[in-house]
mmCIF file of C-alpha atoms in Angstrom:
data_model
loop_
_atom_site.group_PDB
_atom_site.id
_atom_site.type_symbol
_atom_site.label_atom_id
_atom_site.label_comp_id
_atom_site.label_asym_id
_atom_site.label_seq_id
_atom_site.Cartn_x
_atom_site.Cartn_y
_atom_site.Cartn_z
ATOM 1 C CA GLY A 1 9.008 59.150 31.845
ATOM 2 C CA ILE A 2 9.876 55.493 32.572
ATOM 3 C CA THR A 3 10.072 52.926 29.816
ATOM 4 C CA CYS A 4 9.730 49.332 30.645
ATOM 5 C CA LEU A 5 10.025 46.000 28.825
ATOM 6 C CA GLN A 6 7.449 43.392 29.740
ATOM 7 C CA GLU A 7 8.640 39.818 29.334
ATOM 8 C CA ILE A 8 6.776 36.608 30.163
ATOM 9 C CA GLU A 9 7.621 36.506 33.892
ATOM 10 C CA GLU A 10 9.575 39.827 34.399
ATOM 11 C CA THR A 11 9.467 43.529 33.751
ATOM 12 C CA HIS A 12 12.607 45.453 33.182
ATOM 13 C CA VAL A 13 13.093 49.185 33.326
ATOM 14 C CA LEU A 14 14.914 50.311 30.179
ATOM 15 C CA ARG A 15 14.794 54.077 30.332
ATOM 16 C CA LEU A 16 14.605 56.537 33.196
ATOM 17 C CA GLU A 17 13.969 59.848 31.645
ATOM 18 C CA LEU A 18 12.943 62.548 34.092
ATOM 19 C CA PRO A 19 14.609 65.791 33.130
ATOM 20 C CA ALA A 20 13.402 68.998 34.907
ATOM 21 C CA TYR A 21 11.246 67.133 37.366
ATOM 22 C CA ASN A 22 12.517 69.107 40.431
ATOM 23 C CA LEU A 23 14.053 65.849 41.800
ATOM 24 C CA TYR A 24 16.474 66.401 44.668
ATOM 25 C CA GLY A 25 18.790 64.397 46.901
ATOM 26 C CA SER A 26 21.421 61.900 45.935
ATOM 27 C CA ILE A 27 21.297 59.376 43.046
ATOM 28 C CA PRO A 28 19.946 56.211 44.579
ATOM 29 C CA LEU A 29 22.411 53.286 44.547
ATOM 30 C CA GLU A 30 19.436 51.004 43.856
ATOM 31 C CA LEU A 31 19.498 52.244 40.182
ATOM 32 C CA SER A 32 22.440 49.834 39.652
ATOM 33 C CA LEU A 33 19.936 46.944 40.333
ATOM 34 C CA LEU A 34 18.052 47.844 37.100
ATOM 35 C CA THR A 35 20.291 45.644 35.056
ATOM 36 C CA ARG A 36 18.722 46.316 31.724
ATOM 37 C CA LEU A 37 18.787 50.090 32.073
ATOM 38 C CA GLU A 38 19.878 51.643 28.792
ATOM 39 C CA ARG A 39 19.181 55.417 29.413
ATOM 40 C CA ILE A 40 19.369 57.677 32.386
ATOM 41 C CA ARG A 41 18.294 61.231 31.744
ATOM 42 C CA LEU A 42 17.968 63.242 34.939
ATOM 43 C CA GLY A 43 19.261 66.648 33.776
ATOM 44 C CA LYS A 44 17.970 69.959 35.172
ATOM 45 C CA ASN A 45 17.146 68.677 38.533
ATOM 46 C CA ARG A 46 18.633 69.332 42.055
ATOM 47 C CA LEU A 47 20.585 66.139 42.434
ATOM 48 C CA THR A 48 23.467 66.249 44.942
ATOM 49 C CA GLY A 49 26.294 64.086 46.094
ATOM 50 C CA ILE A 50 28.625 61.938 44.033
ATOM 51 C CA LEU A 51 28.071 59.916 40.823
ATOM 52 C CA PRO A 52 27.808 56.402 42.356
ATOM 53 C CA THR A 53 30.413 53.954 40.928
ATOM 54 C CA GLN A 54 27.710 51.231 41.124
ATOM 55 C CA LEU A 55 26.047 52.766 38.092
ATOM 56 C CA MET A 56 29.130 51.777 36.109
ATOM 57 C CA MET A 57 27.987 48.182 36.397
ATOM 58 C CA LEU A 58 25.101 48.900 34.054
ATOM 59 C CA THR A 59 26.573 47.273 30.998
ATOM 60 C CA SER A 60 23.611 48.102 28.780
ATOM 61 C CA LEU A 61 23.783 51.859 29.592
ATOM 62 C CA ASP A 62 24.127 53.929 26.369
ATOM 63 C CA THR A 63 23.133 57.312 27.682
ATOM 64 C CA LEU A 64 23.996 59.063 30.938
ATOM 65 C CA SER A 65 22.657 62.630 31.068
ATOM 66 C CA LEU A 66 22.918 64.309 34.482
ATOM 67 C CA TYR A 67 23.545 67.908 33.240
ATOM 68 C CA SER A 68 22.631 70.912 35.364
ATOM 69 C CA ASN A 69 22.540 69.441 38.818
ATOM 70 C CA GLU A 70 24.740 69.843 41.853
ATOM 71 C CA LEU A 71 26.838 66.677 41.637
ATOM 72 C CA VAL A 72 30.263 66.792 43.184
ATOM 73 C CA GLY A 73 33.460 64.669 43.399
ATOM 74 C CA THR A 74 35.171 63.065 40.452
ATOM 75 C CA ILE A 75 33.793 61.290 37.382
ATOM 76 C CA PRO A 76 34.514 57.584 37.951
ATOM 77 C CA ASP A 77 37.064 56.256 35.421
ATOM 78 C CA GLU A 78 34.826 53.163 35.118
ATOM 79 C CA LEU A 79 32.293 55.238 33.156
ATOM 80 C CA TRP A 80 34.429 55.129 30.042
ATOM 81 C CA ASN A 81 34.593 51.305 30.352
ATOM 82 C CA ILE A 82 30.884 50.750 29.904
ATOM 83 C CA PRO A 83 30.710 48.886 26.572
ATOM 84 C CA SER A 84 27.524 50.472 25.266
ATOM 85 C CA ILE A 85 28.040 54.040 26.419
ATOM 86 C CA SER A 86 27.612 56.527 23.624
ATOM 87 C CA THR A 87 26.263 59.742 25.157
ATOM 88 C CA VAL A 88 27.519 61.303 28.355
ATOM 89 C CA ASP A 89 26.334 64.765 29.461
ATOM 90 C CA LEU A 90 27.557 65.894 32.832
ATOM 91 C CA ASP A 91 27.844 69.627 32.076
ATOM 92 C CA GLU A 92 26.919 72.209 34.777
ATOM 93 C CA ASN A 93 27.800 70.217 37.845
ATOM 94 C CA ARG A 94 30.539 70.633 40.395
ATOM 95 C CA PHE A 95 32.825 67.793 39.436
ATOM 96 C CA LYS A 96 36.607 68.138 40.151
ATOM 97 C CA GLY A 97 39.589 66.520 38.472
ATOM 98 C CA THR A 98 40.588 65.851 34.970
ATOM 99 C CA ILE A 99 38.876 64.258 32.069
ATOM 100 C CA PRO A 100 40.741 61.080 31.205
ATOM 101 C CA SER A 101 42.735 61.114 27.984
ATOM 102 C CA THR A 102 41.090 57.847 27.019
ATOM 103 C CA ILE A 103 37.734 59.482 26.527
ATOM 104 C CA GLY A 104 38.382 59.979 22.838
ATOM 105 C CA LEU A 105 39.150 56.257 22.392
ATOM 106 C CA ALA A 106 35.621 55.185 23.461
ATOM 107 C CA THR A 107 33.769 53.273 20.813
ATOM 108 C CA SER A 108 30.156 52.097 20.506
#
Protein backbone atom coordinates (compact mmCIF):
# COMPACT_ATOMS: atom_id res chain seq x y z
CA GLY A 1 0.00 0.00 0.00
CA ILE A 2 0.91 3.62 0.40
CA THR A 3 1.86 5.01 3.80
CA CYS A 4 1.59 8.75 4.43
CA LEU A 5 2.53 11.14 7.20
CA GLN A 6 0.00 13.88 7.95
CA GLU A 7 1.52 17.07 9.28
CA ILE A 8 -0.28 20.30 10.10
CA GLU A 9 -0.35 21.71 6.57
CA GLU A 10 1.18 18.93 4.48
CA THR A 11 0.93 15.25 3.76
CA HIS A 12 4.05 13.28 2.85
CA VAL A 13 4.27 9.87 1.21
CA LEU A 14 6.68 7.73 3.24
CA ARG A 15 6.26 4.28 1.73
CA LEU A 16 5.22 3.02 -1.68
CA GLU A 17 4.77 -0.74 -1.31
CA LEU A 18 2.98 -2.29 -4.27
CA PRO A 19 4.66 -5.63 -5.00
CA ALA A 20 2.87 -7.97 -7.42
CA TYR A 21 0.25 -5.37 -8.43
CA ASN A 22 0.66 -6.07 -12.15
CA LEU A 23 2.08 -2.57 -12.68
CA TYR A 24 3.65 -1.94 -16.08
CA GLY A 25 5.55 0.81 -17.84
CA SER A 26 8.51 2.87 -16.73
CA ILE A 27 9.20 4.14 -13.24
CA PRO A 28 7.74 7.66 -13.09
CA LEU A 29 10.32 10.40 -12.67
CA GLU A 30 7.80 12.18 -10.45
CA LEU A 31 8.58 9.72 -7.64
CA SER A 32 11.66 11.86 -7.02
CA LEU A 33 9.32 14.69 -5.96
CA LEU A 34 8.23 12.64 -2.93
CA THR A 35 11.08 14.02 -0.87
CA ARG A 36 10.24 12.11 2.33
CA LEU A 37 9.95 8.73 0.62
CA GLU A 38 11.68 6.08 2.72
CA ARG A 39 10.67 2.84 1.04
CA ILE A 40 9.98 1.81 -2.55
CA ARG A 41 8.85 -1.78 -2.95
CA LEU A 42 7.64 -2.47 -6.49
CA GLY A 43 8.92 -6.00 -7.03
CA LYS A 44 7.17 -8.66 -9.10
CA ASN A 45 5.56 -6.23 -11.53
CA ARG A 46 6.23 -5.56 -15.22
CA LEU A 47 8.20 -2.34 -14.94
CA THR A 48 10.42 -1.54 -17.93
CA GLY A 49 13.03 1.01 -18.87
CA ILE A 50 15.90 2.30 -16.80
CA LEU A 51 16.27 3.02 -13.10
CA PRO A 52 15.91 6.83 -13.08
CA THR A 53 18.88 8.65 -11.57
CA GLN A 54 16.38 11.19 -10.19
CA LEU A 55 15.42 8.61 -7.54
CA MET A 56 18.93 8.90 -6.16
CA MET A 57 17.99 12.37 -4.85
CA LEU A 58 15.68 10.74 -2.28
CA THR A 59 17.96 11.19 0.72
CA SER A 60 15.53 9.47 3.14
CA LEU A 61 15.28 6.30 1.04
CA ASP A 62 16.26 3.24 3.09
CA THR A 63 14.73 0.48 0.92
CA LEU A 64 14.68 0.10 -2.85
CA SER A 65 13.12 -3.19 -3.89
CA LEU A 66 12.47 -3.58 -7.61
CA TYR A 67 13.16 -7.29 -8.01
CA SER A 68 11.54 -9.38 -10.74
CA ASN A 69 10.76 -6.67 -13.27
CA GLU A 70 12.14 -5.95 -16.74
CA LEU A 71 14.42 -3.01 -15.94
CA VAL A 72 17.43 -2.44 -18.21
CA GLY A 73 20.55 -0.32 -18.41
CA THR A 74 23.05 0.13 -15.62
CA ILE A 75 22.54 0.60 -11.91
CA PRO A 76 23.33 4.26 -11.18
CA ASP A 77 26.47 4.69 -9.06
CA GLU A 78 24.60 7.39 -7.13
CA LEU A 79 22.43 4.69 -5.54
CA TRP A 80 25.26 3.75 -3.21
CA ASN A 81 25.62 7.39 -2.11
CA ILE A 82 22.14 7.67 -0.60
CA PRO A 83 22.96 8.16 3.10
CA SER A 84 20.05 6.16 4.51
CA ILE A 85 19.97 3.24 2.04
CA SER A 86 20.18 -0.12 3.79
CA THR A 87 18.25 -2.55 1.55
CA VAL A 88 18.56 -2.85 -2.23
CA ASP A 89 16.93 -5.70 -4.15
CA LEU A 90 17.28 -5.46 -7.92
CA ASP A 91 17.41 -9.19 -8.63
CA GLU A 92 15.77 -10.69 -11.72
CA ASN A 93 15.99 -7.67 -14.01
CA ARG A 94 18.05 -7.07 -17.14
CA PHE A 95 20.71 -4.71 -15.81
CA LYS A 96 24.14 -4.63 -17.45
CA GLY A 97 27.52 -3.64 -16.13
CA THR A 98 29.40 -4.38 -12.97
CA ILE A 99 28.50 -3.96 -9.34
CA PRO A 100 30.70 -1.22 -7.87
CA SER A 101 33.45 -2.41 -5.54
CA THR A 102 32.33 0.27 -3.05
CA ILE A 103 29.02 -1.49 -2.38
CA GLY A 104 30.49 -3.33 0.59
CA LEU A 105 31.55 -0.03 2.12
CA ALA A 106 28.01 1.31 2.41
CA THR A 107 26.96 2.13 5.97
CA SER A 108 23.62 2.97 7.49
